[in-house]
XYZ file of C-alpha atoms in Angstrom:
691
model
C -81.373 -83.658 139.122
C -78.166 -85.608 139.810
C -78.930 -85.535 143.532
C -82.426 -86.930 142.958
C -81.111 -89.689 140.706
C -78.472 -90.565 143.280
C -81.156 -90.722 145.986
C -83.223 -93.199 143.980
C -80.119 -95.206 143.043
C -78.982 -95.349 146.663
C -82.339 -96.682 147.832
C -82.431 -99.389 145.167
C -78.829 -100.426 145.768
C -79.195 -100.627 149.540
C -82.547 -102.433 149.326
C -81.228 -104.941 146.809
C -77.889 -105.707 148.431
C -78.587 -105.231 152.111
C -81.884 -106.865 152.880
C -80.500 -107.802 156.301
C -80.401 -104.175 157.318
C -83.943 -102.916 156.992
C -85.130 -102.101 160.498
C -87.987 -99.692 160.858
C -86.908 -96.532 159.076
C -88.248 -94.671 156.073
C -85.550 -96.225 153.869
C -83.221 -99.212 154.093
C -79.738 -98.523 155.345
C -76.474 -100.284 156.143
C -74.251 -98.892 158.896
C -71.255 -100.970 157.784
C -69.144 -99.134 155.230
C -67.932 -100.678 152.014
C -64.518 -102.183 152.784
C -63.103 -100.380 149.761
C -63.776 -97.061 151.524
C -61.922 -98.025 154.726
C -58.292 -97.211 155.552
C -56.588 -98.499 158.731
C -53.547 -96.915 160.314
C -52.541 -98.184 163.740
C -55.335 -97.446 166.201
C -57.101 -95.216 163.696
C -59.673 -96.026 161.062
C -60.682 -93.657 158.284
C -63.707 -94.129 156.031
C -64.019 -92.116 152.826
C -67.787 -91.683 152.624
C -67.903 -89.091 149.828
C -65.457 -86.781 148.092
C -66.154 -84.294 150.892
C -66.828 -86.430 154.007
C -64.317 -88.594 155.862
C -65.110 -90.483 159.059
C -62.180 -90.447 161.499
C -62.133 -92.996 164.350
C -59.621 -93.760 167.068
C -59.846 -96.861 169.254
C -57.287 -98.032 171.795
C -58.635 -101.573 171.387
C -58.742 -101.332 167.581
C -62.369 -102.463 167.834
C -64.331 -99.905 165.857
C -67.983 -98.908 165.848
C -70.048 -100.420 163.025
C -73.514 -100.029 164.535
C -75.828 -97.303 163.366
C -76.590 -94.310 165.556
C -79.657 -92.099 165.306
C -77.407 -89.458 163.740
C -75.705 -91.735 161.196
C -77.615 -94.753 159.910
C -75.990 -95.495 156.565
C -72.238 -95.618 155.933
C -72.391 -97.900 152.910
C -72.224 -95.142 150.319
C -70.868 -95.161 146.798
C -67.083 -95.256 147.193
C -65.446 -92.246 145.562
C -62.047 -92.400 143.917
C -59.223 -91.643 146.340
C -55.534 -92.383 146.857
C -53.813 -93.733 149.956
C -50.172 -93.325 150.911
C -48.885 -94.975 154.100
C -45.788 -93.238 155.396
C -43.854 -93.037 158.656
C -46.516 -94.776 160.738
C -49.258 -92.567 159.388
C -51.310 -92.144 156.255
C -52.263 -89.559 153.650
C -55.704 -89.881 152.035
C -56.445 -87.796 148.963
C -59.872 -87.356 147.372
C -60.774 -85.064 144.492
C -61.407 -82.228 146.973
C -59.628 -83.051 150.250
C -56.316 -84.289 151.556
C -56.221 -85.830 155.037
C -52.894 -86.325 156.791
C -52.468 -88.496 159.883
C -49.012 -88.960 161.426
C -49.972 -91.654 163.940
C -50.798 -91.826 167.628
C -53.729 -90.281 169.437
C -55.634 -87.633 167.516
C -54.112 -84.217 168.162
C -53.530 -80.896 166.462
C -50.157 -82.134 165.255
C -51.232 -85.619 164.182
C -54.477 -85.039 162.250
C -55.291 -82.391 159.667
C -57.217 -81.825 156.439
C -56.504 -79.302 153.698
C -58.400 -78.420 150.513
C -57.277 -79.499 147.064
C -59.562 -77.084 145.221
C -60.679 -73.524 145.886
C -64.269 -73.722 147.060
C -64.255 -71.911 150.412
C -62.681 -74.652 152.544
C -60.101 -73.483 155.065
C -57.397 -75.863 156.339
C -58.350 -77.753 159.493
C -56.493 -79.487 162.275
C -57.788 -81.549 165.146
C -59.224 -79.466 167.999
C -59.630 -76.318 165.895
C -62.602 -74.109 166.755
C -65.272 -73.651 164.107
C -65.584 -69.873 164.348
C -67.576 -69.525 161.138
C -70.344 -71.981 161.956
C -73.787 -70.900 160.765
C -75.543 -72.635 163.682
C -78.263 -75.265 163.774
C -81.104 -75.685 166.222
C -82.186 -76.513 169.773
C -84.908 -78.625 171.402
C -87.547 -75.873 171.474
C -88.211 -72.289 172.522
C -89.921 -73.206 175.803
C -89.038 -70.650 178.493
C -86.268 -69.171 176.358
C -87.710 -66.266 174.375
C -84.891 -64.931 172.147
C -81.813 -67.077 172.753
C -78.411 -67.563 171.172
C -78.054 -70.585 168.901
C -74.327 -70.704 169.601
C -74.084 -74.042 171.412
C -71.024 -73.045 173.422
C -72.996 -70.190 175.016
C -76.036 -72.264 176.023
C -74.511 -75.643 176.875
C -75.582 -75.372 180.518
C -79.162 -74.256 179.859
C -81.696 -76.769 181.176
C -85.416 -76.400 180.453
C -87.948 -78.712 182.093
C -85.185 -81.043 183.217
C -83.702 -81.498 179.764
C -80.807 -79.989 177.843
C -81.506 -78.008 174.710
C -79.852 -80.681 172.518
C -78.100 -77.808 170.777
C -76.471 -78.832 167.524
C -74.184 -76.673 165.433
C -74.987 -76.377 161.741
C -73.542 -78.840 159.249
C -72.164 -75.848 157.352
C -69.717 -73.067 158.164
C -68.196 -70.035 156.499
C -64.874 -71.721 157.309
C -65.947 -74.456 154.907
C -65.673 -77.375 157.328
C -67.637 -78.902 160.183
C -66.734 -81.666 162.607
C -69.654 -83.783 163.829
C -68.614 -85.599 166.990
C -70.574 -88.855 167.341
C -68.353 -90.284 170.085
C -70.895 -90.001 172.901
C -73.793 -91.315 170.830
C -75.324 -94.726 171.396
C -74.988 -97.565 168.950
C -78.320 -99.045 167.945
C -79.377 -102.663 168.070
C -78.729 -104.599 164.851
C -81.287 -104.000 162.124
C -82.424 -107.590 161.704
C -86.168 -107.328 161.217
C -88.395 -105.080 159.162
C -90.979 -105.063 161.959
C -88.625 -104.116 164.790
C -87.576 -100.531 165.527
C -83.861 -100.116 166.070
C -83.159 -99.289 169.688
C -80.339 -98.034 171.853
C -77.835 -100.790 172.566
C -74.774 -99.291 174.261
C -72.463 -96.309 174.012
C -70.147 -95.959 171.022
C -67.110 -98.245 171.409
C -64.723 -95.758 169.778
C -62.544 -93.479 171.845
C -63.190 -90.883 169.173
C -65.686 -90.921 166.320
C -65.574 -87.793 164.163
C -67.086 -86.926 160.792
C -65.264 -84.299 158.752
C -67.599 -82.359 156.441
C -65.411 -80.390 154.024
C -67.867 -78.956 151.507
C -66.534 -75.418 151.569
C -69.317 -73.025 150.641
C -71.290 -75.650 148.743
C -73.786 -75.667 151.584
C -76.583 -77.479 149.803
C -74.200 -80.304 148.858
C -73.283 -80.718 152.534
C -76.943 -81.036 153.514
C -77.646 -83.506 150.737
C -74.690 -85.706 151.604
C -75.700 -85.671 155.260
C -78.990 -87.253 154.212
C -77.050 -89.945 152.346
C -75.593 -90.905 155.724
C -78.642 -90.219 157.878
C -81.497 -90.905 155.431
C -83.732 -88.266 153.832
C -85.909 -85.626 155.422
C -89.297 -87.277 155.738
C -91.936 -86.291 153.207
C -95.011 -85.549 155.311
C -98.584 -85.752 153.942
C -99.841 -82.749 152.008
C -102.377 -81.789 154.671
C -99.476 -80.862 156.972
C -98.833 -77.871 154.694
C -102.369 -76.591 155.249
C -104.003 -74.727 158.151
C -103.865 -76.169 161.685
C -106.043 -75.183 164.658
C -105.117 -75.935 168.279
C -106.026 -74.526 171.665
C -105.534 -75.617 175.273
C -109.179 -75.654 176.262
C -111.797 -78.118 177.460
C -113.381 -78.552 174.037
C -116.209 -81.016 173.539
C -117.910 -82.513 170.506
C -120.178 -79.492 170.070
C -117.232 -77.075 170.378
C -115.363 -78.907 167.614
C -118.293 -78.577 165.237
C -118.840 -74.953 166.222
C -115.203 -73.998 165.569
C -115.263 -75.662 162.156
C -118.483 -73.746 161.461
C -116.777 -70.470 162.343
C -114.002 -71.206 159.871
C -116.577 -71.889 157.182
C -118.676 -68.843 158.012
C -115.652 -66.539 157.830
C -114.200 -68.065 154.643
C -111.156 -69.453 156.444
C -109.595 -72.739 155.311
C -108.945 -75.503 157.837
C -107.053 -78.770 157.302
C -105.933 -80.100 160.706
C -107.862 -79.952 163.992
C -105.658 -80.429 167.061
C -107.056 -81.433 170.445
C -104.823 -80.249 173.270
C -104.433 -82.229 176.482
C -107.982 -81.823 177.819
C -109.272 -84.385 175.293
C -108.367 -87.273 177.609
C -109.399 -88.356 181.097
C -108.033 -86.272 183.942
C -106.204 -88.676 186.256
C -102.979 -86.807 185.517
C -101.134 -84.605 183.084
C -101.058 -87.391 180.526
C -103.631 -89.874 179.330
C -104.698 -92.056 176.410
C -108.481 -92.445 176.840
C -110.995 -89.937 175.504
C -112.947 -88.109 178.223
C -116.432 -89.489 177.644
C -117.995 -86.382 179.173
C -116.557 -84.355 176.289
C -116.554 -86.962 173.526
C -119.142 -89.699 174.174
C -118.329 -91.217 170.796
C -114.866 -90.123 169.625
C -115.098 -92.110 166.391
C -118.212 -90.141 165.419
C -116.529 -86.777 166.081
C -113.339 -87.694 164.252
C -115.284 -89.398 161.493
C -117.334 -86.242 160.964
C -114.134 -84.217 160.658
C -112.594 -86.724 158.248
C -115.424 -87.772 156.025
C -117.666 -84.715 155.953
C -115.070 -81.969 156.215
C -111.822 -83.517 154.955
C -110.056 -82.429 158.152
C -107.279 -84.483 159.767
C -106.860 -84.701 163.533
C -104.145 -84.666 166.170
C -104.154 -85.267 169.915
C -101.750 -83.992 172.555
C -99.692 -86.585 174.461
C -97.675 -86.360 177.682
C -96.167 -89.837 177.836
C -94.214 -89.640 181.069
C -97.182 -90.701 183.237
C -97.144 -94.183 181.737
C -100.306 -96.249 181.257
C -102.613 -96.115 184.291
C -105.075 -98.787 185.309
C -107.875 -96.338 184.496
C -107.061 -96.355 180.773
C -109.575 -98.168 178.560
C -106.851 -100.360 177.132
C -105.007 -101.045 180.393
C -105.833 -104.745 180.644
C -104.724 -105.508 177.084
C -101.528 -103.490 177.582
C -100.825 -105.176 180.937
C -101.257 -108.611 179.394
C -98.899 -107.674 176.562
C -96.291 -106.478 179.065
C -96.612 -109.659 181.142
C -98.296 -108.164 184.202
C -100.393 -110.451 186.483
C -104.044 -110.665 185.499
C -105.120 -108.887 188.685
C -102.555 -106.096 188.461
C -103.688 -102.500 188.848
C -100.192 -101.037 188.841
C -99.381 -98.233 186.425
C -97.220 -99.484 183.570
C -94.273 -97.087 183.833
C -92.830 -95.056 181.004
C -89.613 -97.020 180.465
C -88.635 -96.658 176.841
C -84.894 -96.962 177.357
C -84.645 -100.008 179.617
C -87.486 -102.044 178.097
C -86.155 -101.759 174.558
C -88.947 -101.509 172.027
C -91.576 -103.651 173.780
C -93.186 -100.848 175.767
C -93.414 -98.469 172.807
C -94.809 -101.084 170.430
C -97.466 -101.985 172.975
C -98.228 -98.343 173.591
C -98.611 -97.598 169.891
C -100.439 -100.743 168.794
C -102.669 -101.267 171.827
C -103.124 -98.113 173.895
C -102.650 -95.482 171.226
C -103.807 -97.978 168.636
C -107.374 -97.577 169.875
C -107.174 -93.839 169.212
C -105.650 -94.315 165.774
C -108.496 -96.687 164.988
C -110.996 -94.041 166.110
C -109.515 -91.578 163.612
C -106.518 -89.821 165.204
C -103.909 -89.083 162.524
C -101.082 -87.155 164.181
C -99.397 -87.634 167.544
C -98.566 -84.285 169.138
C -95.692 -85.380 171.366
C -95.775 -82.655 173.994
C -93.042 -84.386 175.951
C -91.194 -82.062 178.358
C -90.717 -84.085 181.517
C -86.924 -84.373 181.367
C -84.197 -85.981 179.318
C -83.474 -88.737 181.843
C -87.056 -89.949 182.294
C -87.969 -93.363 180.959
C -84.681 -94.600 182.448
C -82.722 -92.732 179.784
C -79.244 -91.360 180.408
C -80.078 -87.958 178.954
C -78.331 -85.866 176.310
C -78.163 -87.983 173.122
C -80.185 -90.789 174.755
C -83.424 -88.952 175.470
C -87.147 -89.726 175.214
C -87.807 -86.832 172.814
C -86.094 -88.302 169.772
C -87.109 -91.919 170.457
C -90.798 -91.027 170.787
C -90.550 -89.215 167.455
C -88.661 -92.115 165.903
C -91.284 -94.697 166.843
C -94.312 -92.570 165.960
C -92.615 -91.220 162.857
C -92.238 -94.750 161.489
C -95.398 -96.475 162.771
C -96.893 -96.980 159.331
C -93.603 -98.285 157.946
C -93.398 -100.825 160.773
C -96.976 -101.921 160.101
C -96.311 -101.943 156.343
C -99.165 -99.541 155.742
C -99.137 -97.295 152.702
C -99.556 -94.099 154.732
C -97.044 -91.378 155.540
C -96.405 -90.649 159.192
C -96.256 -87.167 160.646
C -95.606 -86.127 164.236
C -95.634 -82.761 165.988
C -92.714 -82.820 168.398
C -89.698 -81.034 169.786
C -86.179 -81.595 168.443
C -84.290 -84.472 170.047
C -80.910 -84.230 168.345
C -79.135 -84.867 165.065
C -81.140 -87.357 162.995
C -84.505 -85.925 164.060
C -84.994 -84.597 160.512
C -86.386 -88.034 159.610
C -89.394 -87.426 161.881
C -91.247 -84.210 161.014
C -92.668 -81.716 161.955
C -91.121 -79.643 164.740
C -93.050 -78.152 167.664
C -91.184 -75.158 169.071
C -93.073 -75.198 172.375
C -95.147 -72.560 174.078
C -94.309 -69.108 172.789
C -92.623 -67.229 175.611
C -93.905 -63.693 175.295
C -96.263 -62.101 172.806
C -93.970 -59.330 171.615
C -92.216 -58.241 168.452
C -88.867 -59.693 169.515
C -90.291 -63.210 169.860
C -92.071 -62.877 166.527
C -88.871 -61.763 164.790
C -86.933 -64.652 166.274
C -89.171 -67.344 164.779
C -88.199 -66.868 161.086
C -84.517 -66.732 162.067
C -84.916 -69.850 164.204
C -86.682 -71.723 161.380
C -84.235 -70.933 158.597
C -81.209 -71.617 160.814
C -82.604 -75.028 161.754
C -82.430 -75.894 158.052
C -78.670 -76.136 158.607
C -79.298 -79.493 160.332
C -82.170 -80.510 158.052
C -84.908 -79.521 160.517
C -86.475 -76.485 158.876
C -90.112 -77.605 159.211
C -90.920 -75.939 162.533
C -94.458 -75.290 163.738
C -94.691 -72.210 165.956
C -97.536 -70.968 168.111
C -99.499 -68.320 166.193
C -101.438 -66.195 168.684
C -101.917 -62.529 169.429
C -102.160 -60.262 172.477
C -105.419 -58.516 173.225
C -103.867 -55.049 172.973
C -101.805 -55.258 169.750
C -103.802 -56.386 166.740
C -101.021 -55.336 164.391
C -98.622 -57.764 166.096
C -101.221 -60.529 165.898
C -101.796 -59.877 162.193
C -98.100 -59.879 161.411
C -97.709 -63.121 163.377
C -100.396 -64.749 161.267
C -98.786 -63.414 158.096
C -95.472 -64.946 159.110
C -97.296 -68.214 159.787
C -98.842 -68.046 156.334
C -95.390 -68.188 154.698
C -93.750 -70.503 157.249
C -93.312 -74.264 156.952
C -96.316 -75.085 159.182
C -99.277 -72.816 160.002
C -100.752 -73.608 163.429
C -102.752 -71.183 165.536
C -102.474 -72.053 169.214
C -103.262 -70.668 172.632
C -101.521 -72.194 175.637
C -104.062 -70.832 178.102
C -103.620 -67.095 177.733
C -107.138 -66.760 176.297
C -108.961 -68.425 179.168
C -108.544 -69.444 182.798
C -107.510 -66.719 185.230
C -107.381 -64.162 182.439
C -111.022 -64.762 181.521
C -112.043 -64.725 185.163
C -110.383 -61.378 185.813
C -111.028 -59.451 182.597
C -111.924 -61.320 179.394
C -111.218 -58.204 177.323
C -107.520 -58.565 178.194
C -107.121 -62.182 177.080
C -104.963 -63.272 174.177
C -106.838 -63.912 170.926
C -106.734 -67.289 169.211
C -109.924 -67.108 167.121
C -108.865 -65.200 164.026
C -112.421 -64.036 163.335
C -112.412 -62.061 166.585
C -109.882 -59.593 165.204
C -111.229 -56.150 164.248
C -112.282 -56.119 160.597
C -109.222 -54.311 159.175
C -106.828 -56.765 160.792
C -109.002 -59.788 160.104
C -109.134 -58.938 156.388
C -105.327 -58.704 156.217
C -104.881 -61.959 158.123
C -107.439 -63.810 156.013
C -105.795 -62.641 152.800
C -102.484 -64.107 153.994
C -104.168 -67.385 154.928
C -105.844 -67.532 151.519
C -102.446 -67.017 149.892
C -101.022 -69.925 151.864
C -103.817 -72.245 150.845
C -103.535 -71.169 147.198
C -99.822 -71.915 147.413
C -100.260 -75.470 148.710
C -98.568 -76.751 145.501
C -95.603 -74.460 146.182
C -95.380 -75.570 149.796
C -95.695 -79.217 148.898
C -93.070 -78.876 146.189
C -90.872 -77.632 149.038
C -91.611 -80.796 151.012
C -90.587 -82.926 148.038
C -87.521 -80.773 147.404
C -86.435 -81.270 151.026
C -86.820 -85.026 150.659
C -84.807 -85.074 147.422
C -82.028 -82.673 148.402
C -81.852 -82.267 152.176
C -82.635 -78.558 151.776
C -85.631 -77.521 153.872
C -88.511 -75.343 152.745
C -87.405 -72.304 154.767
C -83.841 -71.739 153.674
C -81.268 -68.998 154.283
C -80.180 -66.726 151.448
C -76.565 -67.855 151.794
C -77.432 -71.287 150.399
C -77.821 -69.724 146.969
C -75.376 -66.825 147.346
C -72.552 -67.903 149.680
C -70.185 -65.419 148.025
C -72.158 -62.341 149.141
C -72.012 -60.870 152.643
C -75.526 -59.508 152.145
C -76.856 -63.073 152.041
C -75.521 -63.748 155.540
C -76.785 -60.448 156.887
C -80.258 -61.270 155.575
C -80.448 -64.684 157.187
C -78.288 -64.372 160.278
C -80.246 -61.697 162.117
C -82.750 -62.597 164.854
C -84.013 -58.995 165.021
C -86.220 -58.967 161.935
C -84.932 -55.656 160.617
C -83.388 -57.041 157.422
C -84.671 -60.600 157.543
C -85.693 -62.634 154.507
C -85.341 -66.142 153.148
C -85.922 -68.399 150.152
C -89.175 -70.349 150.140
C -88.008 -71.982 146.901
C -85.268 -71.118 144.433
C -87.732 -68.698 142.835
C -89.436 -67.066 145.828
C -87.932 -64.683 148.385
C -90.076 -63.756 151.396
C -89.448 -61.068 153.985
C -92.102 -61.373 156.727
C -92.820 -58.138 158.545
C -91.703 -58.584 162.136
C -91.321 -54.938 163.166
C -94.103 -52.527 164.178
C -95.414 -49.765 161.952
C -94.313 -46.193 162.365
C -96.695 -44.088 164.410
C -96.241 -41.351 161.800
C -97.405 -43.058 158.600
C -98.761 -46.357 160.024
C -96.419 -48.261 157.718
C -93.671 -50.717 158.595
C -90.277 -50.130 157.003
C -88.086 -52.962 155.723
C -84.900 -53.189 153.709
C -84.515 -56.203 151.427
C -81.480 -57.279 149.430
C -82.385 -58.178 145.837
C -79.934 -60.832 144.554
C -78.699 -61.336 140.999
C -81.299 -61.368 138.245
C -84.722 -59.825 137.837
C -87.409 -60.177 140.506
C -91.099 -59.315 140.519
C -92.320 -57.539 143.617
C -95.585 -59.386 144.185
C -97.652 -56.651 145.809
C -96.670 -53.822 143.454
C -95.886 -55.660 140.209
C -92.589 -53.789 139.922
C -89.599 -55.591 138.413
C -86.455 -55.186 140.484
C -83.001 -55.669 138.994
C -80.786 -57.313 141.584
C -77.095 -57.538 142.250
C -74.394 -57.913 144.873
C -75.334 -54.744 146.754
C -78.849 -53.876 145.555
C -80.943 -53.002 148.615
C -84.589 -51.948 148.462
C -86.162 -50.094 151.376
C -89.899 -49.733 151.295
C -92.820 -48.834 153.505
C -95.236 -51.718 153.930
C -98.940 -51.538 154.524
C -100.673 -53.887 156.979
C -102.027 -55.959 154.083
C -98.608 -56.595 152.513
C -96.047 -59.352 152.877
C -92.893 -58.510 150.882
C -92.577 -61.357 148.369
C -90.301 -61.436 145.318
C -90.679 -63.885 142.417
C -87.801 -64.640 140.091
C -88.482 -63.486 136.539
C -89.208 -66.460 134.315
C -90.880 -68.540 137.032
C -94.308 -70.131 136.745
C -95.785 -70.516 140.226
C -98.418 -73.271 140.683
C -101.560 -72.321 142.614
C -104.852 -74.009 143.376
C -108.186 -72.460 142.517
C -109.900 -70.884 145.522
C -113.364 -72.305 146.213
C -115.196 -70.168 148.787
C -118.039 -72.682 149.019
C -115.900 -75.455 150.480
C -113.041 -74.171 152.628
C -112.220 -77.243 154.740
C -109.826 -79.986 153.716
C -108.459 -78.055 150.738
C -104.831 -79.121 151.233
C -105.505 -82.800 150.518
C -107.932 -82.344 147.644
C -106.982 -83.165 144.104
C -105.834 -80.004 142.344
C -108.803 -79.068 140.169
C -107.790 -76.961 138.431
C -104.098 -76.186 138.888
C -103.348 -72.599 137.886
C -99.929 -71.208 136.961
C -99.055 -67.578 137.575
C -96.336 -66.721 135.075
C -93.770 -63.995 135.789
C -92.150 -63.073 132.499
C -90.181 -60.034 131.360
C -88.843 -59.289 127.905
C -85.485 -60.813 128.858
C -86.730 -63.726 131.003
C -87.458 -67.184 129.662
C -90.415 -69.143 131.003
C -89.815 -72.254 133.090
C -91.908 -74.203 135.553
C -90.935 -73.777 139.210
């Protein structure tokens, strides 16, 4: 509650006092710290941002960086109480929880250190020390990687599609501290207009620009305070928590209606219809004009989805090709960009050198025509390289800037609509532009399935826990396909997708050996289990959407590791730090533990076996109704039928659900709850409260 009140207070204070600093972002911000928080000592500058976070800068010129970066927008936080003692050419800064000592000169192991003042899991730190207890963060995507380490030092040289993985360590560590190095980041242009996106200006002027996070094992506090400095996790529209369909296939208007009809016929909910890249004209990999052979009247098709079915739409974009002269909006875009009236030259994809002009024209003119026709979500399938668009690569890359612009379009236009994008991760700060697209699933096997929950919950350590993964199944393992759909049903975003494994050469050679993307084509036993999981997801839209709001308020994503709540127990780390799926489970809220089945069934009893740690308190086992008493070392091993997803509800919780209406299965996620039903889980010793 205090965090939520502070969030509201921060927004009002910044908006009221700093009207000059309201460039296009979800919330106002001011990159210049309150002078009362700043301490100078020679060539060093220290800024006490919170009781637990101190910015540490070193500049030979004594000219320090006050521009925002995409990682850190707001440094004008409430100034905590602290003491300063200048001594022997250095300084000692003491907050309620930390004590920083600087002895002068360049930052080194002997000149700069921090030690804890209270016992909360923080180990002493000195400059250059390795963070051996880091709990990891995330990477750009899972394209061409399959199962991969999230230890950034082990994958720093991995390049996929001409771009680094943008690997970022977690903001939390079992050592209790984390150093975020913002030295190589780019300062942004001044935020001087509410209608102008902030843009890359030049590289950080500091010789060193470090942020010390010293939250100990108060992991959720670290994530919350990061969002004070970087703005909140965006709160996406409710339909994003529903059911998404996508497939790389040459769909036309009739196909769209037929697929929606199949969902209705098989009692399957559908909330978002995604058109992969074949929706546009075929002059190249990318394009912005609907292929009239497939969609003679796009507005009619999208309008039918919207107004008759309540379904939102998304289109796939590969922006690197620029805007060709064959695009419907080319002439208007060329005029905007100052091209001669007779020009037929492609307008190149130059988002770094042209500042914001190209992207604003692209969004308001070229893409603007598609938004006007009814497109809701930009699927930014950008994977053409980190240095394209005249970018320098690494922190200055097209991935995060495309998400930034499209994730704030409605704010820039002052429209009362929430933006949502589907895009890869571009680096720290990308949490403001949701949701994540993890790329084409590498291999349809149990190992890749098991890696996805681990990948999602670990990404929460940098505020990016809303990942959308490909949900698809191989032709020869219906159990794997069913379990993949069940995992999707309890994940942050449910999106079935086929990247071409269900058509093309496969279909030409032997259609019976193609991957399956249409859920209704599963054999009945597997289809029934998958549909039950999908029904559960749609019934739990209020739970999922509460998670979206909770992430916005607290910085804690919907898919969260067990160690957030139980940092004192080794079992919590074992549950959430394993990419194998054997003992893998996570919190979907403070009252719901989920352990998706990501291992195959035994050939003996046709049951999958899983071991789940039951934490302190009493927990209802959803499928059996049993009440489990938890504790530090309480482990439950059980055999799991194909129809089951191990879910545990904290005793005393009331879980909100929507009523299931089999007569109208499309567009459920955005409908008014009517009625809203509460499932109450009460024991003799548990008090009732609303989750």
